[in-house]
CSV table of C-alpha atoms in Angstrom, one decimal:
chain,number,residue,atom,x,y,z
A,392,MET,CA,0.0,0.0,0.0
A,393,ASP,CA,1.5,3.5,-0.8
A,394,LYS,CA,2.2,5.3,2.0
A,395,MET,CA,0.1,8.5,0.6
A,396,ALA,CA,-2.7,6.6,0.5
A,397,LYS,CA,-4.4,7.8,3.9
A,398,SER,CA,-3.4,11.6,3.1
A,399,GLU,CA,-1.9,12.9,-0.2
A,400,ALA,CA,-1.6,16.4,1.4
A,401,VAL,CA,1.6,17.9,2.4
A,402,LEU,CA,2.8,20.3,5.0
A,403,VAL,CA,5.6,22.7,3.9
A,404,ILE,CA,7.0,24.3,7.1
A,405,GLY,CA,8.7,27.6,6.1
A,406,ALA,CA,7.8,30.0,3.2
A,407,GLY,CA,11.2,31.3,1.7
A,408,VAL,CA,12.3,30.5,-1.4
A,409,ALA,CA,12.4,26.7,-0.7
A,410,GLY,CA,9.0,26.6,0.6
A,411,ILE,CA,7.5,28.5,-2.1
A,412,LYS,CA,9.1,26.5,-4.6
A,413,THR,CA,8.4,23.0,-3.2
A,414,SER,CA,4.5,24.1,-2.7
A,415,LEU,CA,4.2,25.3,-6.5
A,416,GLU,CA,5.7,21.9,-7.7
A,417,LEU,CA,3.6,20.0,-5.5
A,418,ALA,CA,0.5,22.0,-6.0
A,419,GLU,CA,1.0,21.6,-9.9
A,420,ALA,CA,1.5,17.6,-9.4
A,421,GLY,CA,-1.9,17.6,-7.8
A,422,HIS,CA,-1.2,17.4,-4.0
A,423,LYS,CA,-2.9,19.6,-1.4
A,424,VAL,CA,-0.4,21.6,-0.1
A,425,TYR,CA,-0.6,23.6,3.4
A,426,LEU,CA,2.1,26.2,3.3
A,427,CYS,CA,3.1,27.3,7.0
A,428,GLU,CA,4.8,30.5,7.8
A,429,ARG,CA,5.4,31.8,11.3
A,430,LYS,CA,6.0,35.4,10.1
A,431,PRO,CA,3.1,37.5,8.8
A,432,SER,CA,4.2,37.4,4.9
A,433,ILE,CA,6.1,34.9,2.9
A,434,GLY,CA,9.3,35.1,1.1
A,435,GLY,CA,12.1,34.4,3.5
A,436,ALA,CA,15.7,36.1,3.0
A,437,LEU,CA,15.3,36.1,-0.8
A,438,ILE,CA,12.8,39.1,-0.6
A,439,GLN,CA,15.3,41.3,0.7
A,440,MET,CA,17.7,41.0,-2.3
A,441,ASP,CA,17.0,42.9,-5.3
A,442,LYS,CA,19.1,40.9,-7.8
A,443,TRP,CA,20.1,37.3,-8.3
A,444,PHE,CA,23.3,35.8,-9.3
A,445,PRO,CA,24.6,34.9,-12.0
A,446,ASP,CA,22.3,36.7,-14.1
A,447,ASN,CA,21.5,40.0,-11.9
A,448,HIS,CA,17.7,39.3,-12.7
A,449,CYS,CA,14.9,40.1,-10.3
A,450,SER,CA,14.7,37.6,-7.5
A,451,LEU,CA,11.2,37.3,-7.1
A,452,CYS,CA,10.1,35.7,-10.7
A,453,GLN,CA,12.6,32.7,-10.1
A,454,MET,CA,9.9,31.3,-7.3
A,455,LEU,CA,7.3,31.3,-9.7
A,456,PRO,CA,5.9,27.9,-11.0
A,457,THR,CA,7.5,26.0,-13.7
A,458,LEU,CA,4.9,23.4,-14.4
A,459,ASN,CA,2.1,24.7,-16.4
A,460,ARG,CA,2.4,28.1,-15.5
A,461,ASP,CA,0.0,30.7,-17.0
A,462,LYS,CA,1.2,33.3,-18.7
A,463,SER,CA,-0.9,35.9,-16.7
A,464,ASP,CA,1.3,34.9,-13.5
A,465,GLN,CA,4.5,34.7,-14.8
A,466,PHE,CA,5.9,37.7,-13.3
A,467,CYS,CA,3.5,38.2,-10.3
A,468,LEU,CA,4.2,36.1,-7.2
A,469,ARG,CA,1.0,37.0,-5.4
A,470,ARG,CA,-0.8,35.5,-8.2
A,471,GLY,CA,1.2,32.6,-8.6
A,472,VAL,CA,1.1,31.7,-4.9
A,473,ASN,CA,-2.9,31.9,-5.0
A,474,HIS,CA,-2.9,28.3,-6.3
A,475,PRO,CA,-6.1,26.2,-5.5
A,476,ASN,CA,-4.1,23.7,-4.1
A,477,ILE,CA,-2.3,25.8,-1.9
A,478,GLU,CA,-3.5,26.8,1.4
A,479,LEU,CA,-1.3,29.6,3.1
A,480,LEU,CA,-1.0,29.7,6.7
A,481,TYR,CA,0.7,32.8,7.9
A,482,ASN,CA,1.8,33.6,11.5
A,483,THR,CA,1.3,30.0,12.3
A,484,GLU,CA,3.7,27.5,14.1
A,485,VAL,CA,3.5,23.7,14.4
A,486,THR,CA,3.0,22.9,18.1
A,487,GLU,CA,2.3,19.2,18.0
A,488,LEU,CA,2.8,16.2,15.8
A,489,GLN,CA,1.2,12.8,16.2
A,490,GLY,CA,1.0,9.9,13.8
A,491,LYS,CA,3.3,8.3,11.4
A,492,ALA,CA,4.1,8.6,7.8
A,493,GLY,CA,1.1,8.6,5.5
A,494,ASP,CA,-1.0,9.8,8.4
A,495,PHE,CA,0.4,12.6,10.3
A,496,LYS,CA,-1.9,14.7,12.4
A,497,ILE,CA,-0.3,18.2,13.1
A,498,THR,CA,-1.6,20.9,15.8
A,499,LEU,CA,-0.9,24.4,14.4
A,500,ASP,CA,-0.9,27.6,16.5
A,501,THR,CA,-1.9,30.7,14.5
A,502,ARG,CA,-1.3,34.3,16.2
A,503,SER,CA,-3.5,37.2,15.6
A,504,THR,CA,-2.0,40.0,13.4
A,505,GLY,CA,-4.8,42.3,14.9
A,506,VAL,CA,-6.2,42.9,11.3
A,507,ASP,CA,-9.0,41.2,9.6
A,508,SER,CA,-7.7,39.7,6.1
A,509,GLN,CA,-11.2,39.5,4.7
A,510,LEU,CA,-11.8,43.6,5.5
A,511,CYS,CA,-7.9,45.0,5.2
A,512,ILE,CA,-7.7,46.7,1.6
A,513,GLY,CA,-4.0,47.5,2.1
A,514,CYS,CA,-4.7,51.6,2.2
A,515,GLY,CA,-2.0,52.2,4.6
A,516,LEU,CA,-4.1,54.9,6.4
A,517,CYS,CA,-3.6,53.0,9.8
A,518,ALA,CA,0.4,53.6,9.5
A,519,GLU,CA,0.3,57.1,8.8
A,520,VAL,CA,-1.4,57.8,12.2
A,521,CYS,CA,0.3,55.3,14.2
A,522,PRO,CA,2.7,57.4,16.4
A,523,ILE,CA,5.2,54.6,17.3
A,524,GLU,CA,8.0,54.2,15.3
A,525,MET,CA,10.6,51.4,15.2
A,526,GLU,CA,13.5,50.0,13.2
A,527,SER,CA,12.9,48.1,10.1
A,528,GLN,CA,13.8,44.3,10.4
A,529,PHE,CA,13.3,44.2,6.5
A,530,ASP,CA,16.0,47.1,6.2
A,531,GLU,CA,18.3,45.6,8.8
A,532,GLY,CA,17.8,48.6,11.1
A,533,LEU,CA,18.6,51.1,8.2
A,534,GLY,CA,15.0,52.2,7.9
A,535,ARG,CA,11.9,53.2,10.0
A,536,ARG,CA,8.6,51.5,10.2
A,537,LYS,CA,5.5,52.0,12.3
A,538,ALA,CA,3.8,49.4,15.0
A,539,ILE,CA,1.1,48.5,12.5
A,540,ASP,CA,2.6,48.1,9.1
A,541,MET,CA,3.6,45.8,6.3
A,542,SER,CA,6.4,43.5,6.9
A,543,ASN,CA,7.9,44.6,3.6
A,544,PRO,CA,7.0,46.5,0.5
A,545,TYR,CA,6.3,43.3,-1.4
A,546,ALA,CA,4.2,41.5,1.3
A,547,THR,CA,2.5,38.5,0.4
A,548,PRO,CA,-0.4,38.4,1.6
A,549,HIS,CA,-0.5,42.3,1.0
A,550,LEU,CA,-2.0,42.9,4.6
A,551,TYR,CA,-1.0,45.1,7.5
A,552,ALA,CA,0.1,43.5,11.0
A,553,ILE,CA,0.5,44.5,14.4
A,554,ASP,CA,3.7,44.3,16.4
A,555,TRP,CA,2.1,43.4,19.6
A,556,GLU,CA,5.6,44.2,21.6
A,557,LYS,CA,5.8,48.0,20.3
A,558,CYS,CA,1.8,48.5,20.2
A,559,THR,CA,0.8,51.0,22.8
A,560,ARG,CA,-3.1,50.2,22.1
A,561,CYS,CA,-3.6,53.8,21.7
A,562,GLY,CA,-6.8,53.3,19.1
A,563,GLU,CA,-5.4,55.6,16.3
A,564,CYS,CA,-5.4,53.1,13.7
A,565,VAL,CA,-8.8,51.7,14.9
A,566,ASN,CA,-10.5,55.1,14.4
A,567,LYS,CA,-8.8,55.7,11.0
A,568,CYS,CA,-9.5,52.4,9.4
A,569,PRO,CA,-12.3,52.9,6.6
A,570,THR,CA,-13.2,49.2,6.9
A,571,GLY,CA,-13.3,48.4,10.2
A,572,ALA,CA,-10.4,45.7,10.0
A,573,ILE,CA,-8.3,46.5,12.9
A,574,GLN,CA,-9.0,44.7,16.4
A,575,LEU,CA,-6.6,45.4,19.2
A,576,GLU,CA,-7.0,42.0,20.9
A,577,GLN,CA,-4.3,39.4,20.8
A,578,LYS,CA,-6.3,36.2,19.8
A,579,GLU,CA,-4.9,32.7,18.8
A,580,SER,CA,-6.6,30.0,16.9
A,581,ILE,CA,-5.8,25.9,17.4
A,582,ARG,CA,-5.9,24.1,14.2
A,583,GLN,CA,-5.5,20.5,13.4
A,584,LEU,CA,-4.9,18.9,9.9
A,585,GLN,CA,-3.6,15.7,8.3
A,586,ALA,CA,-0.8,15.2,6.0
A,587,GLY,CA,1.0,12.3,4.6
A,588,ALA,CA,4.3,14.0,4.2
A,589,ILE,CA,6.1,17.0,6.1
A,590,ILE,CA,8.9,19.0,4.6
A,591,LEU,CA,10.9,21.2,6.5
A,592,SER,CA,12.2,24.5,4.8
A,593,THR,CA,12.7,26.7,7.8
A,594,GLY,CA,15.6,28.9,6.1
A,595,PHE,CA,18.4,30.2,8.1
A,596,GLU,CA,19.5,33.3,9.8
A,597,GLU,CA,22.5,35.5,9.3
A,598,PHE,CA,25.5,35.2,11.8
A,599,ASP,CA,25.6,37.7,14.3
A,600,PRO,CA,29.1,39.4,13.4
A,601,ARG,CA,28.9,41.1,17.0
A,602,LEU,CA,29.9,37.9,18.5
A,603,ALA,CA,33.2,38.6,16.2
A,604,THR,CA,34.3,41.4,18.1
A,605,GLN,CA,37.4,41.7,16.1
A,606,TYR,CA,35.7,43.4,13.1
A,607,GLY,CA,34.0,46.2,15.1
A,608,TYR,CA,30.5,45.6,14.0
A,609,ARG,CA,28.1,48.0,15.4
A,610,ARG,CA,31.1,49.7,17.1
A,611,TYR,CA,32.4,51.2,13.9
A,612,PRO,CA,29.7,52.6,11.8
A,613,ASN,CA,31.0,51.8,8.5
A,614,VAL,CA,31.3,48.3,9.1
A,615,ILE,CA,28.2,46.8,7.8
A,616,THR,CA,26.9,43.1,6.7
A,617,SER,CA,26.2,41.6,3.1
A,618,ILE,CA,22.6,41.8,3.6
A,619,GLU,CA,22.7,45.4,4.9
A,620,LEU,CA,24.2,46.1,1.7
A,621,GLU,CA,21.7,44.5,-0.1
A,622,ARG,CA,19.2,46.9,1.4
A,623,ILE,CA,21.2,50.0,0.7
A,624,LEU,CA,21.9,48.9,-3.1
A,625,SER,CA,18.1,48.0,-3.6
A,626,PRO,CA,15.7,50.7,-5.2
A,627,GLY,CA,13.4,49.9,-2.6
A,628,GLY,CA,15.7,50.4,0.4
A,629,PRO,CA,16.4,53.0,2.9
A,630,SER,CA,18.7,54.7,0.5
A,631,TYR,CA,16.7,54.4,-2.8
A,632,GLY,CA,19.7,52.6,-4.3
A,633,GLU,CA,22.3,55.3,-3.5
A,634,LEU,CA,25.5,53.7,-2.3
A,635,ILE,CA,26.2,55.9,0.9
A,636,ARG,CA,28.4,55.4,4.2
A,637,PRO,CA,26.4,55.0,7.6
A,638,SER,CA,28.7,57.7,9.1
A,639,ASP,CA,28.4,60.7,6.8
A,640,GLY,CA,26.0,59.7,4.0
A,641,ARG,CA,28.5,60.1,1.1
A,642,THR,CA,29.3,57.5,-1.5
A,643,PRO,CA,32.7,55.6,-0.3
A,644,ALA,CA,35.5,55.5,-2.7
A,645,SER,CA,36.7,52.1,-1.5
A,646,ILE,CA,35.0,49.1,-0.1
A,647,ALA,CA,36.5,45.9,1.3
A,648,PHE,CA,34.5,42.8,1.5
A,649,LEU,CA,35.5,40.3,4.1
A,650,GLN,CA,34.5,36.6,3.4
A,651,CYS,CA,33.9,33.6,5.9
A,652,ILE,CA,32.6,35.8,8.9
A,653,GLY,CA,31.0,33.2,11.3
A,654,SER,CA,31.9,30.2,9.1
A,655,ARG,CA,34.8,28.2,8.3
A,656,ASP,CA,36.3,28.7,11.8
A,657,SER,CA,37.1,26.6,14.7
A,658,ARG,CA,33.4,26.9,15.9
A,659,ARG,CA,31.5,26.6,13.0
A,660,ASP,CA,33.9,24.7,10.4
A,661,TYR,CA,31.1,24.5,7.8
A,662,CYS,CA,30.8,26.4,4.4
A,663,SER,CA,27.6,28.4,3.9
A,664,SER,CA,28.2,28.1,0.0
A,665,ALA,CA,26.4,31.5,-0.8
A,666,CYS,CA,28.6,33.9,0.9
A,667,CYS,CA,31.4,34.1,-2.0
A,668,MET,CA,28.7,34.7,-4.6
A,669,PHE,CA,26.8,37.4,-2.8
A,670,ALA,CA,30.0,39.2,-2.4
A,671,VAL,CA,31.0,38.9,-6.2
A,672,LYS,CA,27.5,40.2,-7.1
A,673,GLU,CA,27.3,42.8,-4.8
A,674,ALA,CA,30.9,43.9,-5.7
A,675,THR,CA,29.8,43.7,-9.3
A,676,LEU,CA,26.7,45.9,-9.0
A,677,ILE,CA,28.8,48.5,-7.3
A,678,LYS,CA,31.2,48.7,-10.1
A,679,GLN,CA,28.5,48.7,-12.7
A,680,LYS,CA,27.1,51.7,-11.1
A,681,TRP,CA,30.2,53.5,-9.6
A,682,PRO,CA,33.0,52.5,-11.8
A,683,GLN,CA,35.6,54.8,-10.2
A,684,ALA,CA,35.1,53.0,-6.8
A,685,ASP,CA,38.0,50.6,-5.4
A,686,VAL,CA,36.2,47.4,-4.4
A,687,HIS,CA,38.4,44.6,-3.0
A,688,ILE,CA,37.4,40.9,-1.9
A,689,PHE,CA,39.5,39.3,0.7
A,690,PHE,CA,38.4,35.4,0.9
A,691,MET,CA,39.9,32.1,1.9
A,692,ASP,CA,38.7,30.2,-1.2
A,693,MET,CA,36.4,31.3,-3.9
A,694,ARG,CA,33.4,28.9,-4.0
A,695,ALA,CA,31.7,29.4,-7.4
A,696,PHE,CA,30.7,26.1,-8.3
A,697,GLY,CA,27.3,26.7,-9.7
A,698,LYS,CA,26.2,26.7,-13.4
A,699,GLY,CA,27.7,30.0,-14.7
A,700,TYR,CA,29.2,31.1,-11.3
A,701,HIS,CA,32.8,30.7,-12.0
A,702,ARG,CA,32.2,33.0,-15.6
A,703,TYR,CA,30.3,35.6,-13.4
A,704,TYR,CA,33.4,35.7,-11.0
A,705,GLU,CA,35.9,35.9,-13.8
A,706,ARG,CA,33.6,38.6,-15.4
A,707,ALA,CA,33.7,40.7,-12.1
A,708,ARG,CA,37.4,40.4,-11.9
A,709,ASP,CA,38.3,40.8,-15.7
A,710,GLU,CA,35.7,43.0,-16.9
A,711,PHE,CA,34.6,45.3,-14.1
A,712,GLY,CA,38.0,45.5,-12.2
A,713,VAL,CA,37.0,43.8,-9.0
A,714,GLN,CA,40.1,43.0,-6.9
A,715,PHE,CA,40.4,39.6,-5.4
A,716,THR,CA,43.2,38.8,-2.6
A,717,ARG,CA,43.4,35.3,-0.8
A,718,CYS,CA,43.9,36.3,2.7
A,719,ARG,CA,41.6,36.3,5.8
A,720,VAL,CA,41.7,39.7,7.6
A,721,PRO,CA,42.4,39.1,11.3
A,722,VAL,CA,41.0,42.4,12.5
A,723,VAL,CA,39.5,45.9,11.6
A,724,LYS,CA,40.3,49.1,13.4
A,725,GLU,CA,39.0,52.4,12.6
A,726,ASP,CA,40.6,56.1,12.4
A,727,PRO,CA,38.4,58.1,14.8
A,728,ARG,CA,39.3,61.2,12.5
A,729,ASN,CA,37.3,60.2,9.7
A,730,HIS,CA,35.8,56.8,10.3
A,731,ASP,CA,37.6,55.1,7.7
A,732,LEU,CA,38.6,51.3,8.4
A,733,MET,CA,42.0,50.2,8.6
A,734,LEU,CA,42.9,46.6,7.6
A,735,THR,CA,46.1,44.5,8.0
A,736,VAL,CA,46.5,42.1,5.0
A,737,ALA,CA,49.2,40.1,3.2
A,738,SER,CA,51.1,41.4,0.3
A,739,GLU,CA,52.0,39.6,-2.9
A,740,ASP,CA,55.3,38.5,-1.0
A,741,ASP,CA,53.1,37.6,2.1
A,742,ARG,CA,54.3,40.6,4.2
A,743,PRO,CA,52.0,42.4,6.3
A,744,VAL,CA,50.4,45.6,4.9
A,745,ARG,CA,48.3,47.9,6.4
A,746,ARG,CA,45.0,49.1,3.9
A,747,GLN,CA,42.8,51.7,4.4
A,748,PHE,CA,39.1,51.7,3.2
A,749,GLU,CA,35.9,53.9,3.4
A,750,MET,CA,33.6,51.1,4.1
A,751,VAL,CA,33.9,47.3,5.0
A,752,VAL,CA,31.4,44.7,4.1
A,753,LEU,CA,31.3,41.6,6.2
A,754,SER,CA,30.1,38.4,4.3
A,755,VAL,CA,28.2,36.9,7.3
A,756,GLY,CA,27.5,32.9,7.1
A,757,GLN,CA,24.1,31.3,7.8
A,758,THR,CA,23.3,29.7,11.0
A,759,PRO,CA,20.0,27.7,12.1
A,760,ALA,CA,17.4,30.4,13.4
A,761,PRO,CA,16.7,30.2,17.1
A,762,GLU,CA,13.2,28.7,17.0
A,763,PHE,CA,14.8,25.8,15.0
A,764,ASN,CA,15.8,23.8,17.7
A,765,GLU,CA,12.2,23.8,19.4
A,766,LEU,CA,10.3,23.0,16.1
A,767,CYS,CA,12.8,19.8,15.9
A,768,GLN,CA,12.0,18.6,19.2
A,769,VAL,CA,8.2,19.0,18.6
A,770,LEU,CA,8.7,17.3,15.4
A,771,GLY,CA,11.0,14.4,16.8
A,772,VAL,CA,13.8,15.3,14.2
A,773,GLU,CA,17.7,15.0,15.2
A,774,THR,CA,19.7,18.1,14.5
A,775,ASN,CA,23.6,18.0,13.9
A,776,ARG,CA,26.3,19.9,16.0
A,777,TRP,CA,25.8,22.9,14.2
A,778,GLY,CA,22.2,23.0,14.9
A,779,PHE,CA,20.6,22.2,11.5
A,780,CYS,CA,18.8,19.3,10.7
A,781,GLN,CA,20.5,15.9,10.6
A,782,THR,CA,19.8,14.3,7.4
A,783,ARG,CA,20.6,10.6,6.5
A,784,SER,CA,24.2,9.4,5.1
A,785,LEU,CA,23.1,8.3,1.7
A,786,SER,CA,20.3,10.8,1.4
A,787,LEU,CA,20.4,14.7,1.7
A,788,VAL,CA,16.7,15.4,2.2
A,789,GLU,CA,15.6,12.5,4.5
A,790,THR,CA,15.6,13.2,8.1
A,791,SER,CA,15.8,11.0,11.1
A,792,ARG,CA,12.1,10.6,11.2
A,793,GLU,CA,10.4,8.5,8.3
A,794,GLU,CA,8.4,10.6,5.6
A,795,LEU,CA,9.8,14.0,7.0
A,796,VAL,CA,11.8,15.6,4.6
A,797,GLU,CA,14.4,18.8,4.8
A,798,HIS,CA,14.8,20.9,1.8
A,799,ARG,CA,18.3,22.0,3.3
A,800,ASN,CA,18.7,25.5,4.9
A,801,GLY,CA,16.9,27.9,2.6
A,802,SER,CA,19.7,29.1,0.3
A,803,ALA,CA,18.0,30.5,-2.8
A,804,HIS,CA,20.6,29.3,-5.0
A,805,LEU,CA,20.4,25.5,-3.8
A,806,LEU,CA,16.9,25.1,-3.2
A,807,SER,CA,14.8,25.6,-6.3
A,808,VAL,CA,14.4,22.6,-8.3
A,809,ARG,CA,12.6,22.1,-11.8
A,810,LEU,CA,10.4,19.3,-13.2
A,811,ILE,CA,9.9,19.7,-16.9
A,812,LYS,CA,7.3,17.4,-18.4
A,813,ASN,CA,8.6,16.9,-22.2
A,814,ARG,CA,12.2,17.8,-21.8
A,815,TRP,CA,15.3,18.1,-19.7
A,816,LYS,CA,16.2,21.9,-19.5
A,817,ASN,CA,19.9,22.3,-18.6
A,818,GLN,CA,19.6,23.7,-15.0
A,819,PRO,CA,22.3,24.6,-12.3
A,820,ARG,CA,24.1,21.9,-10.4
A,821,SER,CA,21.9,22.9,-7.5
A,822,GLN,CA,18.7,22.2,-9.2
A,823,ARG,CA,19.5,18.4,-9.8
A,824,ARG,CA,18.3,17.0,-6.4
A,825,ARG,CA,14.7,16.8,-7.6
A,826,LEU,CA,14.1,13.2,-8.1
A,827,PRO,CA,15.2,12.2,-4.4
A,828,PHE,CA,13.3,15.0,-3.0
A,829,PHE,CA,10.3,14.8,-5.0
A,830,CYS,CA,9.9,11.0,-4.2
A,831,ALA,CA,10.5,11.5,-0.4
A,832,ALA,CA,7.9,14.3,-0.4
A,833,VAL,CA,5.1,12.1,-2.1
A,834,GLY,CA,6.1,8.8,-0.2
A,835,MET,CA,8.0,7.1,-3.0
A,836,ARG,CA,10.9,4.7,-2.9
A,837,LEU,CA,14.0,6.0,-5.1
A,838,PRO,CA,14.3,3.7,-7.9
A,839,ARG,CA,17.6,1.9,-8.8
A,840,ARG,CA,19.6,3.2,-11.9
A,841,SER,CA,18.8,-0.2,-13.4
A,842,THR,CA,15.1,0.5,-13.3
A,843,LEU,CA,15.7,3.9,-14.6
A,844,SER,CA,17.7,2.4,-17.7
A,845,ARG,CA,14.3,0.4,-18.5
A,846,TRP,CA,12.3,3.6,-18.2
A,847,ARG,CA,14.6,5.5,-20.4
A,848,ASN,CA,12.4,7.4,-23.1
A,849,THR,CA,9.0,6.2,-21.6
A,850,TRP,CA,6.7,8.8,-21.0
A,851,GLU,CA,3.5,7.3,-20.1
A,852,ASN,CA,2.0,8.8,-17.2
A,853,CYS,CA,5.4,10.8,-16.8
A,854,PRO,CA,5.2,14.1,-15.0
A,855,ALA,CA,9.1,14.9,-15.5
A,856,SER,CA,12.4,14.6,-16.8
A,857,PHE,CA,15.2,14.4,-14.2
A,858,THR,CA,18.9,13.8,-13.7
A,859,LEU,CA,20.6,11.5,-11.2
A,860,ARG,CA,24.2,11.7,-10.6
A,861,ARG,CA,24.6,14.1,-13.3
A,862,TYR,CA,23.4,11.6,-16.2
A,863,PRO,CA,20.2,12.8,-17.8
A,864,ILE,CA,17.5,10.5,-17.8
A,865,SER,CA,14.0,10.2,-19.0
A,866,ALA,CA,11.7,8.4,-16.7
A,867,ALA,CA,8.1,7.6,-16.1
A,868,VAL,CA,7.6,8.5,-12.4
A,869,ARG,CA,4.4,7.0,-11.4
A,870,LEU,CA,2.5,8.7,-8.8
A,871,SER,CA,0.0,6.7,-6.7
A,872,ARG,CA,-3.6,8.2,-6.7
A,873,ARG,CA,-5.5,5.7,-4.6
């Protein structure tokens, strides 16, 4: 009996790029999908990034469905996620899990946003009259927002939400709302549902560089993180796309990128795999708009391993003039007179040399979210020594609990994988893990290669062609619909 026979619904925990992409593909395959997100809107870390490497295109469009995609939603994330087979559960967390593979019983706790989603029209009048201002988490503290506001300008769903920790319950927003959508009451609702499989796509959080005190983050105003630079360079960011120094608001003439901050060290010896390309992309964007700027990247190893990544790196170096030096900077010091930063680096003959830069960007690594350990305890899933999900030795997607699948740690360039019905498109290396992930999600056993060879060029009931171990194979993947 197929394990999905009892319930073909799939619960996807986490609505970042991994969760969105997974939900859309499973929904297109005919499965009921519950997309659970603990924040008021979806998008994860990718929503903060304006461009995506290696083509510098808009990042939002990459999350849209790739199976039977309607032309009308080709470039609209909100319309694409509005799929009849997807139920979006925002501001919701999993509190209990019972049952076994094929018949999971999940308890969900949904926190109130203070705004009725059926009545809110997104006019923004409530935010205009709100007297409480606070730092914007979306802009990494570089911008401001109100106690009632959208989590970001591209929020999906397009609804306002109250930050209960900052709200004073003054009632100004209630009086201003033209539809009466605001209720200053914190209500929680408990819901239970059934699912045959669960997919973890809970994402990551940036390493807090304040823990690495030698770099002076938050002590020196011109030391920023890579995601803060993303928001500065974004046209929708706090500076509207203008490159400025936080200390004086002028454009820096020299910028240094320091790689592997919070990873590949004695405490966290793993590689976050995305930091190198983030730095190359941001350096390229700076040189495109400000070609006179001196942009320097100090790295340990350049991990440009994806499709087109190394060519992108070579273009940044040879065409745009980004300078690369293999050197790990041990410490950053500030000149108090002008707030410039002093770095001690290795010269070509390996002698220490002091270099001065007007801005330093820390390419921080990825760490598990603080809530992830608690979620794993609820789900009964083991974690590894770094706090990420422990997967099986011969499978990078299966967790220690049967039929509960982990879709890595949320890195955008690792997670989007495509199923194409009639032909195999040449996808990046990171998108070749579709078959084991998809089979695990729908309760199938991964076929042996001998079986795949018998299926070659057989397309009856086949929703996809895929690759396994870098060899393109056309196969019939039969999904039981009992």
